[in-house]
Coordinates of C-alpha atoms in Angstrom, one line a residue:
X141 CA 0.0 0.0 0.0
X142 CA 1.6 3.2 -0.7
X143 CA 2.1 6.1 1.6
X144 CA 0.8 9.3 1.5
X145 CA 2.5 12.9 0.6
X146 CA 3.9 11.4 -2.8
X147 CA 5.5 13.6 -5.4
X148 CA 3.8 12.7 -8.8
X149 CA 7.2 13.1 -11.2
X150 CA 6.6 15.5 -13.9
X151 CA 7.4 13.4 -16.8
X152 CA 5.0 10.6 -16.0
X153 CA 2.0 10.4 -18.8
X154 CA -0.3 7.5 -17.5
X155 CA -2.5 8.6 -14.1
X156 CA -0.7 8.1 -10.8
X157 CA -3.4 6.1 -8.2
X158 CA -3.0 7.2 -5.1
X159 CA -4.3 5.0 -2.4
X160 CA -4.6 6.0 1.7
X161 CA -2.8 4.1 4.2
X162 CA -4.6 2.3 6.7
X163 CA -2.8 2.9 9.7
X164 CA -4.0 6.1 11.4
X165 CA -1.7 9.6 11.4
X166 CA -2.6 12.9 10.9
X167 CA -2.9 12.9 7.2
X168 CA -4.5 9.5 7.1
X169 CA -8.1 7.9 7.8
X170 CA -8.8 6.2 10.8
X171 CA -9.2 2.6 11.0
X172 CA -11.9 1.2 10.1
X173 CA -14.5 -0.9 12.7
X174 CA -16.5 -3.9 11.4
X175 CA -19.2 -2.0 10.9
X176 CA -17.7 0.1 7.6
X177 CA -15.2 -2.7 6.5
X178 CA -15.3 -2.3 2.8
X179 CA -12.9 -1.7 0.0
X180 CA -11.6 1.6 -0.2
X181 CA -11.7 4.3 -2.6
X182 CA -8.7 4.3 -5.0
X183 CA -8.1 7.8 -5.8
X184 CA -6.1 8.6 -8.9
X185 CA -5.1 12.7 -10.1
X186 CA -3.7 13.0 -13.6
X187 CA -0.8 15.7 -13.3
X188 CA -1.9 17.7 -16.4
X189 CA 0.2 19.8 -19.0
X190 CA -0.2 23.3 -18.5
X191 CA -3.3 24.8 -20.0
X192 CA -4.7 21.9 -19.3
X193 CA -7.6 21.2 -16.2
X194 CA -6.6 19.0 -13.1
X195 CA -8.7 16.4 -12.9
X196 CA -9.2 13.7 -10.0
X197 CA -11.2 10.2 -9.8
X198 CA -12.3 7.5 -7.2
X199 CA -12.1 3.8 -8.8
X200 CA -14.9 2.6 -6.4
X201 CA -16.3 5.2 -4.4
X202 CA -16.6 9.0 -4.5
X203 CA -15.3 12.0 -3.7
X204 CA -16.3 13.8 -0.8
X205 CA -13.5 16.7 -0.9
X206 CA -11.0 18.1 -3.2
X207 CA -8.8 20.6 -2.9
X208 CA -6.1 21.7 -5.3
X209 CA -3.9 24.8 -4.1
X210 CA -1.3 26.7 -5.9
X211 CA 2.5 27.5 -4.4
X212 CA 0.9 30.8 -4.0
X213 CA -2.0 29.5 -1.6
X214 CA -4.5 30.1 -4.3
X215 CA -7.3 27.6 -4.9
X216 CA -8.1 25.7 -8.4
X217 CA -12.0 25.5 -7.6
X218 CA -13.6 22.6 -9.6
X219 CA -16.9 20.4 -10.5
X220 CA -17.9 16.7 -9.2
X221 CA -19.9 14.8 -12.3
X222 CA -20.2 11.4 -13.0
X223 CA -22.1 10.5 -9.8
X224 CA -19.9 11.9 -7.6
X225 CA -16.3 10.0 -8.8
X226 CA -14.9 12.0 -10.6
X227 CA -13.9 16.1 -10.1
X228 CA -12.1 18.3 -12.7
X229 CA -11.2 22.2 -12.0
X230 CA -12.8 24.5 -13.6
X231 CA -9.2 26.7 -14.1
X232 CA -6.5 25.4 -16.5
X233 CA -2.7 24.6 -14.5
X234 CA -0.9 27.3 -14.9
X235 CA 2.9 26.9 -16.6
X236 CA 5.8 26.7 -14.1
X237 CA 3.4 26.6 -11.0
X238 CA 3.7 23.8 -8.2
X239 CA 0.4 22.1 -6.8
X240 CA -0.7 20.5 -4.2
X241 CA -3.6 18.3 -3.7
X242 CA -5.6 17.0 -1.2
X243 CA -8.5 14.4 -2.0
X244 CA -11.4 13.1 0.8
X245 CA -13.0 10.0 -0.9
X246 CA -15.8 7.1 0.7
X247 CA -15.2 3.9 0.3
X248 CA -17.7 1.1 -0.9
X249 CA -18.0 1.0 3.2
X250 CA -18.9 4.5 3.3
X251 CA -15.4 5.2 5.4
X252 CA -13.2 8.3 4.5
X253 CA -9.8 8.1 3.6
X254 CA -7.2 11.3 2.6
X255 CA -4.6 11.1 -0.3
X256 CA -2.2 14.2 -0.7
X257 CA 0.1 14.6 -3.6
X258 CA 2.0 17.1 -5.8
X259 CA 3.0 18.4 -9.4
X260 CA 4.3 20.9 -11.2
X261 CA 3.9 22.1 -14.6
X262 CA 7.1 23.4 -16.5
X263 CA 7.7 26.9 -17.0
X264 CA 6.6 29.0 -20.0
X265 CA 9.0 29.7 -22.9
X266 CA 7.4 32.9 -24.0
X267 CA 5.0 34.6 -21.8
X268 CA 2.7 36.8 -23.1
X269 CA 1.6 40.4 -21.2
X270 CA -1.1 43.5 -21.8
X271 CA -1.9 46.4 -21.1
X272 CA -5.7 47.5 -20.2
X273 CA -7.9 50.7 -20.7
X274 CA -9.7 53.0 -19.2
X275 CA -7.1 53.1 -16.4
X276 CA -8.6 51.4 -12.9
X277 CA -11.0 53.3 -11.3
X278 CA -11.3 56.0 -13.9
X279 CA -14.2 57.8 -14.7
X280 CA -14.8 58.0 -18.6
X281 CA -17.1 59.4 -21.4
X282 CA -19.6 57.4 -23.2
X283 CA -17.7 56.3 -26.1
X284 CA -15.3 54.4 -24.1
X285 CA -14.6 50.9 -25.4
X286 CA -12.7 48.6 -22.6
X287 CA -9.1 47.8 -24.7
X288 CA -6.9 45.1 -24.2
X289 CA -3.5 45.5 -26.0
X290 CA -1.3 42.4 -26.2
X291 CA 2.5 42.3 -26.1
X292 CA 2.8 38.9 -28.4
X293 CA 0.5 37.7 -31.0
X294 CA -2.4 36.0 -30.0
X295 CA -3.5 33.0 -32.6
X296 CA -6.0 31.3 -30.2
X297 CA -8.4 34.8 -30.3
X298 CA -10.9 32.5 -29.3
X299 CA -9.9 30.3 -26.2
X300 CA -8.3 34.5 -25.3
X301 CA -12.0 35.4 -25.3
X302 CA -13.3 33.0 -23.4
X303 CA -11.4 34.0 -20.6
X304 CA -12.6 37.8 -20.8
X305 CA -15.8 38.3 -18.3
X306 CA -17.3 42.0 -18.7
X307 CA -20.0 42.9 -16.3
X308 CA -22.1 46.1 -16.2
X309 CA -24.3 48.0 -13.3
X310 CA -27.2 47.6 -15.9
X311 CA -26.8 44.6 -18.0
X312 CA -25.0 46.8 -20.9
X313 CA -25.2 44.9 -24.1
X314 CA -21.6 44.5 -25.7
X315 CA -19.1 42.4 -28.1
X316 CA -15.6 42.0 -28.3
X317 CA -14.2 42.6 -31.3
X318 CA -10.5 41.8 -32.9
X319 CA -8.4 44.5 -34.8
X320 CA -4.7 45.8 -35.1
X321 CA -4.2 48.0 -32.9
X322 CA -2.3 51.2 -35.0
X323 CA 1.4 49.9 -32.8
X324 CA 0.4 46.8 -35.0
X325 CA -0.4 44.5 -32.0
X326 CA -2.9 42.3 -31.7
X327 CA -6.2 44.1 -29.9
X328 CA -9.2 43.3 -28.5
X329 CA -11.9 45.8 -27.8
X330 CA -15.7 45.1 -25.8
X331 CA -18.0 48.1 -27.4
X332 CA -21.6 48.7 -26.1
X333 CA -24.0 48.4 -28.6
X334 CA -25.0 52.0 -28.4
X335 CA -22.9 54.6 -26.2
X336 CA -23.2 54.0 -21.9
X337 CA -25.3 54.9 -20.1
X338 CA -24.8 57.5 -18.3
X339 CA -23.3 56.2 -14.6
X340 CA -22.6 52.6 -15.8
X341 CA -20.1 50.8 -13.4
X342 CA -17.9 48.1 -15.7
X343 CA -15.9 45.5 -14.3
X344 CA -13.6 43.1 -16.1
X345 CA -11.8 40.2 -15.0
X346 CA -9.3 38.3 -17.4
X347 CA -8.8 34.9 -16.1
X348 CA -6.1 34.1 -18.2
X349 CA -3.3 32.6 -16.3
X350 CA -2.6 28.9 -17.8
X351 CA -4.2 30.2 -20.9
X352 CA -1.7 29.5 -24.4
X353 CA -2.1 32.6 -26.8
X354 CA -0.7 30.2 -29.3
X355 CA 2.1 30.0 -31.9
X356 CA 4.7 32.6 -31.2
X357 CA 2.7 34.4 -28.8
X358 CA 3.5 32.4 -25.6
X359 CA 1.5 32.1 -22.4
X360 CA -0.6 34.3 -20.0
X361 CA 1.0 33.8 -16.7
X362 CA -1.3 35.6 -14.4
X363 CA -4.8 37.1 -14.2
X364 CA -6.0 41.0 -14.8
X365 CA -8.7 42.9 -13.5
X366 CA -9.9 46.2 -13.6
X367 CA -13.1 48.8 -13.2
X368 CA -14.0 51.7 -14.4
X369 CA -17.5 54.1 -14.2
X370 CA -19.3 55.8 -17.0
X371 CA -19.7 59.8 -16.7
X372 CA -23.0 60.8 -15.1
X373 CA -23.5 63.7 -17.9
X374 CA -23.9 61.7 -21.5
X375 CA -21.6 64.3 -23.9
X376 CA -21.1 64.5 -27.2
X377 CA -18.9 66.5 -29.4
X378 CA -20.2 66.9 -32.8
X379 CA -18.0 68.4 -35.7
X380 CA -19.2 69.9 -38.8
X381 CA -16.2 70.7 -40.9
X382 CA -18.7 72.2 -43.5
X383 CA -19.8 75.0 -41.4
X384 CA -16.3 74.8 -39.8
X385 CA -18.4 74.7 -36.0
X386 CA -18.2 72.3 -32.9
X387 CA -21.0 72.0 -31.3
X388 CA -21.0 70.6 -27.1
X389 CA -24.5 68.6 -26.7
X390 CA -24.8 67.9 -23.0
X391 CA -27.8 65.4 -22.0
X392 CA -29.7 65.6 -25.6
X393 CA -29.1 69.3 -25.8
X394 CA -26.5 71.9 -27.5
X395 CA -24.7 73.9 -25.0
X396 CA -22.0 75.6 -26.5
X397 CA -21.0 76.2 -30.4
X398 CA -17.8 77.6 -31.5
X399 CA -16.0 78.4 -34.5
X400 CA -12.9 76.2 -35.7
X401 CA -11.0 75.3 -38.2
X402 CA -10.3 72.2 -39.9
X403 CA -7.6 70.0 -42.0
X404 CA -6.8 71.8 -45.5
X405 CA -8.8 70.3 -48.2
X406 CA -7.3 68.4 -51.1
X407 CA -4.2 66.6 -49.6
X408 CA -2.7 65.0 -46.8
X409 CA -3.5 68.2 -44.7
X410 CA -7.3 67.0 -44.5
X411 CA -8.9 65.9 -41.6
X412 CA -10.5 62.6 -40.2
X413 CA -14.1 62.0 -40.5
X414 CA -16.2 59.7 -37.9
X415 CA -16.5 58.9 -34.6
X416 CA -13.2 59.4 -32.9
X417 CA -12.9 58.9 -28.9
X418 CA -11.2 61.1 -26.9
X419 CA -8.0 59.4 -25.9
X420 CA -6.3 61.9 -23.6
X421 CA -6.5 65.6 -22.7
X422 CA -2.2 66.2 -23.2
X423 CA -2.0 69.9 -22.4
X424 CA 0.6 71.9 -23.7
X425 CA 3.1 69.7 -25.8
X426 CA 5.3 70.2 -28.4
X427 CA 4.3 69.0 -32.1
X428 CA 6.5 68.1 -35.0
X429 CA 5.1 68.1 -38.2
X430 CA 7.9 65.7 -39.3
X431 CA 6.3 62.7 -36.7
X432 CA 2.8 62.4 -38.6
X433 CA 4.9 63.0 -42.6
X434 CA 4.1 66.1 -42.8
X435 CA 7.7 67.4 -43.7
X436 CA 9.0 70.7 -41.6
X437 CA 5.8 72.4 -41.9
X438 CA 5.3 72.8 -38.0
X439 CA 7.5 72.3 -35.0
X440 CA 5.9 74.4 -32.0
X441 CA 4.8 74.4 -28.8
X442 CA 0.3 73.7 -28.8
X443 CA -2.2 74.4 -25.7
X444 CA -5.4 72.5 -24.6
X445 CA -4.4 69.8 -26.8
X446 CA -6.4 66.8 -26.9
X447 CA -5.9 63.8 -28.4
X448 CA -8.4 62.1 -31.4
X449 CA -5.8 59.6 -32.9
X450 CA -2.5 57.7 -33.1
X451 CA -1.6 59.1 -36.2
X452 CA -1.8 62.8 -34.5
X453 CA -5.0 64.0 -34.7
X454 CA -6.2 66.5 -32.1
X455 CA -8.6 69.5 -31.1
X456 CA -6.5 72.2 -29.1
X457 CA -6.0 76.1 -29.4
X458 CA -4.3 77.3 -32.8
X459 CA -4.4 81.5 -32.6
X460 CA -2.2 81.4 -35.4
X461 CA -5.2 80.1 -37.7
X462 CA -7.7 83.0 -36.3
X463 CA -8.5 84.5 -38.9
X464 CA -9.6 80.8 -40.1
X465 CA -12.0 80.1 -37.3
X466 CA -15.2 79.5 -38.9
X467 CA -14.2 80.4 -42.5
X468 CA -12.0 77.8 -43.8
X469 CA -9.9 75.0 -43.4
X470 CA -6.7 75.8 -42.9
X471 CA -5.1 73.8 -40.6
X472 CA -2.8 70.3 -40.6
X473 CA -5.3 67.9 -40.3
X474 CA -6.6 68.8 -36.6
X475 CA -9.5 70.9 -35.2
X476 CA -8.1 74.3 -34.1
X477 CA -10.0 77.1 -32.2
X478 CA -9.3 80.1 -29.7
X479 CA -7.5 79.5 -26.7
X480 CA -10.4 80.8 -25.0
X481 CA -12.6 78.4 -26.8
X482 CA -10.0 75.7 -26.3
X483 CA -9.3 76.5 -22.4
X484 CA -13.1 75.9 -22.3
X485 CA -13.5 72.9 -23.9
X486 CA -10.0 71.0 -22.0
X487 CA -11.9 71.8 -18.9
X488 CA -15.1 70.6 -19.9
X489 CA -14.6 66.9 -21.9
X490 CA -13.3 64.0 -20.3
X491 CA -11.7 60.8 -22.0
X492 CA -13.8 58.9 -23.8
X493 CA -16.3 61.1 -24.7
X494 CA -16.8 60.7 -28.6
X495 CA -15.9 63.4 -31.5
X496 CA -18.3 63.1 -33.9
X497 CA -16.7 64.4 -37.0
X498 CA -18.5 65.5 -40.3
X499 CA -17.5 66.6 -43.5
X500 CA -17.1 66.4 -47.2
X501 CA -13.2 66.3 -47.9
X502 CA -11.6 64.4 -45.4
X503 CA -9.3 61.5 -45.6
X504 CA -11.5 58.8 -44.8
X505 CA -13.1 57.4 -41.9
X506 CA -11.2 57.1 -38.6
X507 CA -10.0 53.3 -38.5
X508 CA -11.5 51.1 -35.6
X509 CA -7.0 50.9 -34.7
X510 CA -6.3 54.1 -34.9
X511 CA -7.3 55.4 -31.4
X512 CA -10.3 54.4 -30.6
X513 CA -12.5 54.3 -33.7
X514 CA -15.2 51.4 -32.7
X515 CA -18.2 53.4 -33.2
X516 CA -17.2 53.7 -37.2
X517 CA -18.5 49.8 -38.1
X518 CA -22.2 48.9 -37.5
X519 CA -23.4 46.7 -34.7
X520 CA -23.8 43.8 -37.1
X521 CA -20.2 44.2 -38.7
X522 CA -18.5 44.9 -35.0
X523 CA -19.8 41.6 -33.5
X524 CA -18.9 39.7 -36.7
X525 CA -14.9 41.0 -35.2
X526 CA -15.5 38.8 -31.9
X527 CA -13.9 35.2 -32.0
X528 CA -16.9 34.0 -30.7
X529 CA -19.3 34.4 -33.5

C-alpha cells in the first residue's frame, strides 16, 4: 500500500493512483470498525500539461472533498460529475506553478480516507503580457470601449475570449471585437451596442493565467482585473467641418457652439471623418510636423491639446489660424480654435467622450485601430470582429 505525501514526477504520462494508508496519522483515515469494512476508494489525479484542467477520480467510491492549491495559496476551484467520482477544475494549470492536492473520498463501506500529492507544470518559454484601458478606477465618457492590447501575438483569439468576463451596473449589451491595434499589435476591444449609459459601473476580469495565446505568442501567466464608471453627464462633441463649427450637446441638448478650423482640403492636410474617442487631454506639448509625414511644416509648442488619434489628430488652441475660425480649413489635419474656446473645452470633456466628425473632404473614416474608432462599423459588422461568432 503506498504512503501518503507522494510527489507525482513530472514526466509521468499514465494517471498516478494514489491510495490512503490504513494505519491512522494525521494525514490519514482512521481505521476502520466492522461495521464500515469495505474496499476503499482508489483515488487517482492525472498531473496535467499546463493549459490543461486538473482532474481527479475514485475507482470505487466517490469523492467527498478536493482541494487543489497553488505554491501561492490560491485555490483551483472545480466540479464533481459522473455520480460523484470523478472532479475536474474548472481553471487550466498554470505553466511553471507547483500544486498540491488534497483528496477526501468514501469507500464502498462509506469510510473516508485522505490522499495528498503534488505536481508541477514546466515553466513558459514565451510569456505573453497586456496592457488595459480605461485606467482602474477611472471615470470616462460614453464612447469608451474597454481595450486590451497584447505584447505577443495571440492565434488562439478565441480560447483569449473566453477568458474575458465584462460585467455592467445595468446589464450593458456589448461584443468583443478583434483588430490591429495602430502599434500593430494584436487588440481586443468590448463596445456597447450604443454609447453607456450615463453612470454605468464596468468590471472586467481576465482569467487568463494557464491560458496558451498560441504560436509565437506564448502564455498568459497571471490574471488581470480592472473597473472603471461611466460619466454621469452623457456628452457629445459633434464636428461639422462644413460649417467649420463644434458643437458641445450635454444630455440631448447643444450647450456651446464655436468656430474652428479644420484639415486643408485636397491633400494629406485634411482631416478625419467619424466617430473618434477622446483618448487623452495632453496639455501643452510640443508638435512636430515631421512625426505624422508632414515634412518641416510645423514644430511648436500647442495648448489644450487633446488627443483624437495615433496618427496625430487633435482639437487644441491654434491662434495662429484665427483668422480661419469659422471660414475655412486651414489647418494640418486637426481641429483648431481660440485658446479661450479651447481653455473651455479641456476643462469641460473628459476621455472617452466621442468626437463626432462630419464633413465632405476628409481623408477617410477614422479606423477602428487608430485610437479608438469602434463606433465607425455597424453593430452587425462589429460583432462579426469577436472570436466568438
Amino acid at each position: 500500500m503506498l504512503r501518503t505525501g507522494i510527489r507525482i514526477p513530472l514526466f509521468l504520462l499514465t494517471a498516478v493512483a494514489l491510495t490512503a494508508c490504513s494505519a491512522a496519522t494525521a494525514d490519514d483515515a482512521p481505521p476502520r470498525s466492522a461495521a464500515t469494512k469495505g474496499a476503499p476508494a482508489k483515488v487517482t489525479v492525472v498531473p496535467p500539461a499546463a493549459g490543461r484542467p486538473v482532474s481527479v477520480t475514485a475507482n470505487g467510491g466517490t469523492l467527498a472533498r478536493v482541494k487543489v492549491v497553488d505554491k501561492d495559496g490560491t485555490e483551483l476551484t472545480g466540479r464533481t460529475g459522473a455520480g460523484g467520482s470523478a472532479w475536474t477544475s474548472d481553471r487550466k494549470a498554470a505553466p511553471g506553478t507547483s500544486y498540491t492536492v488534497e483528496v477526501v473520498a468514501r469507500g464502498s463501506g462509506g469510510a473516508e480516507s485522505t490522499s495528498r500529492s503534488s505536481f508541477s507544470t514546466p515553466g513558459a518559454d514565451r510569456v505573453n503580457k497586456l496592457s488595459l484601458a480605461p485606467g482602474k478606477n477611472t471615470t470616462v465618457g460614453i464612447a469608451q470601449p474597454l481595450s486590451i492590447v497584447f505584447d505577443r501575438p495571440v492565434a488562439n483569439k478565441a480560447d483569449v475570449e473566453r477568458q474575458l468576463k465584462v460585467t455592467t451596473s445595468n446589464g450593458t449589451e456589448g461584443s468583443w471585437g478583434w483588430l490591429t491595434d495602430y502599434s500593430g499589435k494584436d487588440r481586443v476591444d468590448w463596445r456597447p451596442k450604443d454609447y453607456w449609459k450615463p453612470g454605468t459601473r464596468v468590471t472586467l476580469e481576465a482569467t487568463l493565467d494557464g491560458t496558451d495565446s498560441g504560436r509565437a505568442g506564448g502564455w498568459f501567466v497571471r490574471d488581470y482585473r480592472t473597473a472603471f464608471t461611466v460619466d454621469t453627464t452623457a456628452r457629445v462633441i459633434r464636428v461639422d467641418l462644413d460649417r467649420k463649427k463644434l458643437s458641445v450637446v450635454r444630455n440631448g441638448r447643444v450647450v456651446t457652439t464655436i468656430p474652428v478650423s479644420g484639415g486643408t482640403p485636397g491633400g494629406d492636410k485634411r482631416s478625419w471623418r467619424g466617430t473618434a474617442v477622446l483618448m487623452a487631454k495632453e496639455g501643452t506639448i510640443r508638435m512636430n510636423s515631421e512625426t505624422v509625414g508632414l515634412g518641416d511644416a510645423y514644430d511648436k509648442l500647442v495648448d489644450s491639446s487633446m488627443r483624437l488619434t495615433w496618427s496625430g489628430m487633435y482639437a487644441h488652441a491654434a491662434p495662429w489660424n484665427a483668422a480661419y475660425f469659422g471660414r475655412a480649413n486651414k489647418s494640418s489635419g486637426c481641429i483648431g480654435m481660440s485658446d479661450a474656446d479651447a481653455s473651455a473645452l479641456f476643462a469641460t470633456v473628459r476621455p472617452g467622450d466621442p468626437f463626432e466628425i462630419t464633413g465632405a473632404d476628409t481623408k477617410g473614416v477614422v479606423a477602428e485601430g487608430n485610437g479608438y474608432g469602434d463606433w465607425n462599423l455597424s453593430w452587425a459588422d462589429w460583432r462579426a470582429k469577436s472570436a466568438l461568432r
